[in-house]
Short mmCIF file of C-alpha atoms and ligand atoms in Angstrom, two decimals:
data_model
loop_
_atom_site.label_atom_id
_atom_site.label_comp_id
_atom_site.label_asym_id
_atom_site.label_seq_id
_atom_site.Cartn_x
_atom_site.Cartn_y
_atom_site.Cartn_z
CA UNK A 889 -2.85 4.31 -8.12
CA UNK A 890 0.55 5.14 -6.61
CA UNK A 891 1.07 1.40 -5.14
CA UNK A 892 1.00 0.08 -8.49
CA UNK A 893 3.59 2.59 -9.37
CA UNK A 894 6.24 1.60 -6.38
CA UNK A 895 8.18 -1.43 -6.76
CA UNK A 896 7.04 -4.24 -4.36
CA UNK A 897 10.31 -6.05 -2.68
CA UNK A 898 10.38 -9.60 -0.70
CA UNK A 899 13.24 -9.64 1.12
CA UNK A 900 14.04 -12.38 3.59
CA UNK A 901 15.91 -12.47 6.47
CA UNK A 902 17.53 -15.61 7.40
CA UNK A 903 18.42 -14.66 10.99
CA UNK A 904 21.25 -16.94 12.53
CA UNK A 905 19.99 -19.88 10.34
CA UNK A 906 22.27 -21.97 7.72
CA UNK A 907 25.47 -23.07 7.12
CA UNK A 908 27.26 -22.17 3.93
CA UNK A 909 25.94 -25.82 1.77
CA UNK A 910 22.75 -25.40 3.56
CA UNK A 911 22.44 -21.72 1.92
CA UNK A 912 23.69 -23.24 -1.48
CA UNK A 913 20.66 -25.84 -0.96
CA UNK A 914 17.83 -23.10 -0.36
CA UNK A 915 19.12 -20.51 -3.00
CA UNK A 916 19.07 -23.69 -5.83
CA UNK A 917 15.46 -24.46 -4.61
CA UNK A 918 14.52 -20.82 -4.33
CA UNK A 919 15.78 -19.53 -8.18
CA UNK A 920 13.84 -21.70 -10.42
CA UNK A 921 10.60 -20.81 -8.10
CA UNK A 922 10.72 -17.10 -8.55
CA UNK A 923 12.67 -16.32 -11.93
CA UNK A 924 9.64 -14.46 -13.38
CA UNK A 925 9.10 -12.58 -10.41
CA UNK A 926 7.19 -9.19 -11.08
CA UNK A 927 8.96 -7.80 -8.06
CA UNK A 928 12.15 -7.58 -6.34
CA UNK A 929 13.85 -10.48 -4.68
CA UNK A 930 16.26 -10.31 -1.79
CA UNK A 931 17.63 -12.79 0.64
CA UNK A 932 19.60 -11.36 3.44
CA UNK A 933 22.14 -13.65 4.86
CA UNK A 934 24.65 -14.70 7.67
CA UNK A 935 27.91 -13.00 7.23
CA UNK A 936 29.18 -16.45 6.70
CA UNK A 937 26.87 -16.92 3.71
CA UNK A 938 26.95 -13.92 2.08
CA UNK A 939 30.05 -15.02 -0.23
CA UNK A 940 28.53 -18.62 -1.32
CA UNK A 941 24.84 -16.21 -1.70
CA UNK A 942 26.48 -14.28 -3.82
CA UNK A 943 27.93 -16.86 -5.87
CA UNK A 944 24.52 -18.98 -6.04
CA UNK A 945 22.28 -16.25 -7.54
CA UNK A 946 24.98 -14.81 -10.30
CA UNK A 947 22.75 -14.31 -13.03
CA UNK A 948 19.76 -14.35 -11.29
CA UNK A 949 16.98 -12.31 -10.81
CA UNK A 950 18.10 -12.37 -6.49
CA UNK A 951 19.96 -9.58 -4.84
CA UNK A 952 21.93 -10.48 -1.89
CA UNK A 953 21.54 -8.27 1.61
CA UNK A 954 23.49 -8.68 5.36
CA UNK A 955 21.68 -8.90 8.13
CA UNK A 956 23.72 -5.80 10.06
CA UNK A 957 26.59 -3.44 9.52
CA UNK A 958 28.62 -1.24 11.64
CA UNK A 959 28.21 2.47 11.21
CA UNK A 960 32.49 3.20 11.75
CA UNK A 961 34.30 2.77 8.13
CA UNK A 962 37.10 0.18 10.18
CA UNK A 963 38.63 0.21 13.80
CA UNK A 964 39.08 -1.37 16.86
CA UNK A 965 35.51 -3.08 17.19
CA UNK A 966 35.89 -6.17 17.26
CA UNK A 967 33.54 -8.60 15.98
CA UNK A 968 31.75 -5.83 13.65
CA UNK A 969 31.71 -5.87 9.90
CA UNK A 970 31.93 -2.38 7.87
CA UNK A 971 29.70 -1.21 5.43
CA UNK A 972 32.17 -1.23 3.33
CA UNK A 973 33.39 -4.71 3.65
CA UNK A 974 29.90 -5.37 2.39
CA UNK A 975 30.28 -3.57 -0.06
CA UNK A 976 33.42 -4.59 -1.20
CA UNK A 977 32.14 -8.20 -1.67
CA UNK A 978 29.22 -7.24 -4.06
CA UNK A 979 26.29 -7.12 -1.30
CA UNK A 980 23.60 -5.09 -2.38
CA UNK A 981 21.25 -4.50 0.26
CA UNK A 982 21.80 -4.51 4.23
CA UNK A 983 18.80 -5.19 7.21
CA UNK A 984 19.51 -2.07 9.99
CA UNK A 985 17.83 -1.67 13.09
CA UNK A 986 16.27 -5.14 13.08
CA UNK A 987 13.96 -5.59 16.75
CA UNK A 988 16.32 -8.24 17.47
CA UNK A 989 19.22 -6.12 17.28
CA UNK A 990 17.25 -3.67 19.17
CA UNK A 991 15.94 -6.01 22.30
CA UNK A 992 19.14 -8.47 22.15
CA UNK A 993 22.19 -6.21 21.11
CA UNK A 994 21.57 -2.78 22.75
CA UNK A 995 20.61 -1.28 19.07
CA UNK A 996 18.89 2.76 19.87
CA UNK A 997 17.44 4.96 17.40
CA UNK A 998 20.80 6.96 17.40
CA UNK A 999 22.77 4.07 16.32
CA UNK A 1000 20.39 2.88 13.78
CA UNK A 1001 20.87 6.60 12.64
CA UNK A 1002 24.50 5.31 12.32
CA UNK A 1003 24.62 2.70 10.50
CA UNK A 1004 22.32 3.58 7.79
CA UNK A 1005 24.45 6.65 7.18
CA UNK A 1006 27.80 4.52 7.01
CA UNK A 1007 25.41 1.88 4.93
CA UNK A 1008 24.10 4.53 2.43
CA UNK A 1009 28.09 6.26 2.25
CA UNK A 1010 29.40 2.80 0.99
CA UNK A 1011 26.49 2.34 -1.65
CA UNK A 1012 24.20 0.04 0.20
CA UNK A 1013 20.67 0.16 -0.02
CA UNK A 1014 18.84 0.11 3.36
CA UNK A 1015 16.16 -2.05 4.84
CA UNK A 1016 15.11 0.00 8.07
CA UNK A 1017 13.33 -1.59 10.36
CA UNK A 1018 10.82 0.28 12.75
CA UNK A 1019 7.68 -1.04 14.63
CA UNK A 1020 6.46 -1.32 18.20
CA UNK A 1021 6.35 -3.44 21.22
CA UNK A 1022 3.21 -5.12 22.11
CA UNK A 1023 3.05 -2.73 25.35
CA UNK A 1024 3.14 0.27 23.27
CA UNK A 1025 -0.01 -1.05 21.09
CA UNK A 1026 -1.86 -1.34 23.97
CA UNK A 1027 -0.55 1.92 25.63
CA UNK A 1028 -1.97 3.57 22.29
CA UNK A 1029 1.94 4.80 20.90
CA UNK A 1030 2.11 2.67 17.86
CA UNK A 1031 2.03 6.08 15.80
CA UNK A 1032 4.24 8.12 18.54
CA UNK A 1033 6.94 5.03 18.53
CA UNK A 1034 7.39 3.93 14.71
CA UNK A 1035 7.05 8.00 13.54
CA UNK A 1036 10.15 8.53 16.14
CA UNK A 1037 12.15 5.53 15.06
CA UNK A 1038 11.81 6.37 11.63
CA UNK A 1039 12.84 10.13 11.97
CA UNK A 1040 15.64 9.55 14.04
CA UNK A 1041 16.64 6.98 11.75
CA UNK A 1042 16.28 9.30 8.78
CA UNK A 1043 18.57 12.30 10.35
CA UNK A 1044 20.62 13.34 7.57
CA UNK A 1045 19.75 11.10 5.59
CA UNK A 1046 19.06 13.47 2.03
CA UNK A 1047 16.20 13.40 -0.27
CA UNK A 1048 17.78 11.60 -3.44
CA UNK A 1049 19.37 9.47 -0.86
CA UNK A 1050 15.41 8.36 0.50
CA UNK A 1051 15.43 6.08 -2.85
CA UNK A 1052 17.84 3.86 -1.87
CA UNK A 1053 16.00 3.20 1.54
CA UNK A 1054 12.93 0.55 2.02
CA UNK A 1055 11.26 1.32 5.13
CA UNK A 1056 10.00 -2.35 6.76
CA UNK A 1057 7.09 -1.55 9.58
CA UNK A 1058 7.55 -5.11 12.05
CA UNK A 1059 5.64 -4.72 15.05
CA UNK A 1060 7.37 -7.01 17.48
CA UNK A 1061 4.61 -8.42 19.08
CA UNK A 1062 4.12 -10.13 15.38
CA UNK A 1063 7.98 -11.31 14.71
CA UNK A 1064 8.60 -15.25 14.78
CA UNK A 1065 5.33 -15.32 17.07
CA UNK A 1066 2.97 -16.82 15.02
CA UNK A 1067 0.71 -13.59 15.49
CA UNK A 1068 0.02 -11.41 12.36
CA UNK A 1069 -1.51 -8.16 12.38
CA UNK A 1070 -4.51 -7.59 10.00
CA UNK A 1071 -4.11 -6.23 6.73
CA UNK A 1072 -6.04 -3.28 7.95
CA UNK A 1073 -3.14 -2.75 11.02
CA UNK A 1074 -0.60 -3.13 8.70
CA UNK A 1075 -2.35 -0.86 6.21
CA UNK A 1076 -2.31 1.96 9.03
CA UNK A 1077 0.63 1.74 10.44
CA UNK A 1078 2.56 1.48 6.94
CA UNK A 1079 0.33 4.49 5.64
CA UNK A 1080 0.97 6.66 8.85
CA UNK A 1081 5.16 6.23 8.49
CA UNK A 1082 4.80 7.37 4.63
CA UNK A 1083 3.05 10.23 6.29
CA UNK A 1084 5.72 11.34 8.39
CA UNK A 1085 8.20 10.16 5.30
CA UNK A 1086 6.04 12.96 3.55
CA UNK A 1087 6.34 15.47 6.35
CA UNK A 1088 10.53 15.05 5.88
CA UNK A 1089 10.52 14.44 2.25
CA UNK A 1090 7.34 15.41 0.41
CA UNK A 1091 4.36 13.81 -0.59
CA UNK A 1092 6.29 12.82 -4.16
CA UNK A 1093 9.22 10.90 -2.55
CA UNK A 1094 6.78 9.46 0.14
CA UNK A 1095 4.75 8.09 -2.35
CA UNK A 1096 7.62 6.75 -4.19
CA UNK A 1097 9.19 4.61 -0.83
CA UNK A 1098 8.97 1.24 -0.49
CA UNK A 1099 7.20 0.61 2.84
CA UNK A 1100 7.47 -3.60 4.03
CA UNK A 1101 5.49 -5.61 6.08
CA UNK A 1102 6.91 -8.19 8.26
CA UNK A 1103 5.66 -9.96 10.98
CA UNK A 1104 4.98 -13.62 10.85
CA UNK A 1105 4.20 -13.14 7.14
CA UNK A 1106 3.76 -16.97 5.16
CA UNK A 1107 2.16 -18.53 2.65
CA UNK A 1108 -1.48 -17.92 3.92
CA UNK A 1109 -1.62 -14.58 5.11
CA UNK A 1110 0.84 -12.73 2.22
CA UNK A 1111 -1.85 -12.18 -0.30
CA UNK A 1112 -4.19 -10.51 1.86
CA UNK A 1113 -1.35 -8.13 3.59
CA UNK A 1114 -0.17 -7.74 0.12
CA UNK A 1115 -3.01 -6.22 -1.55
CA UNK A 1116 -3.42 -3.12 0.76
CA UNK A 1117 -2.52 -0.16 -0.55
CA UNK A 1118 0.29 1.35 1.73
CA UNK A 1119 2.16 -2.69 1.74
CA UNK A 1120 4.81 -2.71 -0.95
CA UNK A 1121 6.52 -6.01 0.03
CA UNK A 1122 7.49 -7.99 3.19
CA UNK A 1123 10.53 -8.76 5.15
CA UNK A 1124 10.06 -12.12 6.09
CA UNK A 1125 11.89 -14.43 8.49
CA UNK A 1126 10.29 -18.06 8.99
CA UNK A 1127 8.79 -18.43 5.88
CA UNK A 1128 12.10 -17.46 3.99
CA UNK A 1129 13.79 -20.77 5.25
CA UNK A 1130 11.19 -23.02 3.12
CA UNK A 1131 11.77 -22.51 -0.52
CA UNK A 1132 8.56 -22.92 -1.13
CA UNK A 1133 6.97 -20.94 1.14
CA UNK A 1134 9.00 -17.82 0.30
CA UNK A 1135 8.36 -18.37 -3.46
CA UNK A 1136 4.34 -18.21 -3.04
CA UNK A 1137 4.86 -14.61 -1.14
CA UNK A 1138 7.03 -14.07 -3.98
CA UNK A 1139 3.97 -14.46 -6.48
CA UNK A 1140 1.72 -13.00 -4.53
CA UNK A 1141 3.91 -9.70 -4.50
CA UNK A 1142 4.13 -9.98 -8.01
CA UNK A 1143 0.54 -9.73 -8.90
C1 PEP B 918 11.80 -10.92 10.62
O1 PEP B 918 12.72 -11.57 11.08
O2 PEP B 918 12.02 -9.79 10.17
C2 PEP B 918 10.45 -11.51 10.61
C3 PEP B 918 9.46 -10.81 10.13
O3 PEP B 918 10.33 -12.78 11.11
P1 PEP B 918 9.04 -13.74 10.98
O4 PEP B 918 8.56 -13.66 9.56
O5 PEP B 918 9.54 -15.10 11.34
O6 PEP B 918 8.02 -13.21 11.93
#
């Protein structure tokens, strides 16, 4: 089976959550609960925590990912951090094109585009972020949106270049709400965006791709989302803030 073949990945996304001890705290709690995880580990931080992350999980089995990055290499923009200043620091992975970015911040397709390119030119690997609105499920454009966000997000972005990108399907209706889609929506929606990954790509790299589901994902729901074929690992947001929580996603990821 070609699940079984791609690597599953929890990643969580801390939001605007933690102060620098308080991420020391949750990291301590966190590495002893998924050391013999059978899949990757990622927590994806605060700028302001990403040096004491870093620090924490040295010699442990957790990579370290940012939240954001600008897509310019350094200028006048104020407030922004490069790619490369991520980089720089030893941060493996970054979050792009995140809903909240995209409702709160003024985040398009084109600048998503962007910043994975600037992400992917200063070694990063990508967490992209597609997934609709709840007024697009029920206009019928779940398939029309995500397909679009995810090739505009892909534009130049090269085949050998695909590996270093995990696609996360969050439909927004689902994020910090509480609501979950079924297994079976997440199963469909993550299975039609590795179609259109196989329309750019080919069915071998499609296949290949790392395709999250997040969405009010926690300790309940994870093993049933988990198990469908087309969900290779979940970006998760509330449940990553409870070391606990996060580490019984963790294990069920890893079976
Ligand atoms: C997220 O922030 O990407 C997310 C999925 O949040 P939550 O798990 O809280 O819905």
């Amino acid at each position: 089976m070609n699940k079984a073949k791609r690597q599953a990945v929890i990643a969580g996304n801390w939001k605007m959550n933690k102060t620098r001890p308080e991420a020391k705290a949750l990291i301590e709690q966190i590495k002893p609960l998924v050391k013999d995880a059978d899949c990757g580990v990622v927590v994806c931080v605060p700028y302001t925590n990403l040096e004491t992350a870093l620090e924490a999980t040295k010699g442990s089995n957790i990579k370290v990912g940012a939240e954001n990055c600008h897509w310019a290499k350094s200028g006048a923009f104020t407030g922004e951090i490069s790619a490369d200043m991520l980089a720089e620091m030893g941060v493996e992975y970054v979050v792009i094109g995140h809903s909240e970015r995209r409702q709160y911040f003024g985040e398009t397709d084109k600048t998503v585009n962007q910043r994975v390119r600037a992400a992917l030119d200063a070694g990063l690997k990508v967490i992209l972020c597609v997934g609709e609105l709840l007024e697009q499920r029920e206009q019928g454009i779940t398939e029309e949106v995500c397909g679009m966000q995810t090739k505009v997000a892909l534009c130049g972005v090269s085949k050998e270049e695909l590996s270093h990108i995990i696609i996360a399907y969050e439909p927004v209706w689902a994020i910090g709400t509480g609501k979950t889609a079924t297994a079976e929506q997440a199963d469909e929606v993550n299975g039609f965006i590795r179609s259109v990954v196989a329309g750019l790509y080919g069915e071998d790299a499609a296949q290949a791709l790392t395709i999250q589901y997040g969405g009010s994902m926690n300790a309940k729901n994870a093993e049933e989302l988990l198990s469908k074929e087309h969900v290779d690992g979940g970006l998760i947001g509330g449940a990553s803030l409870k070391a606990e929580d996060f580490s019984i996603i963790v294990k069920a990821a890893s079976k």
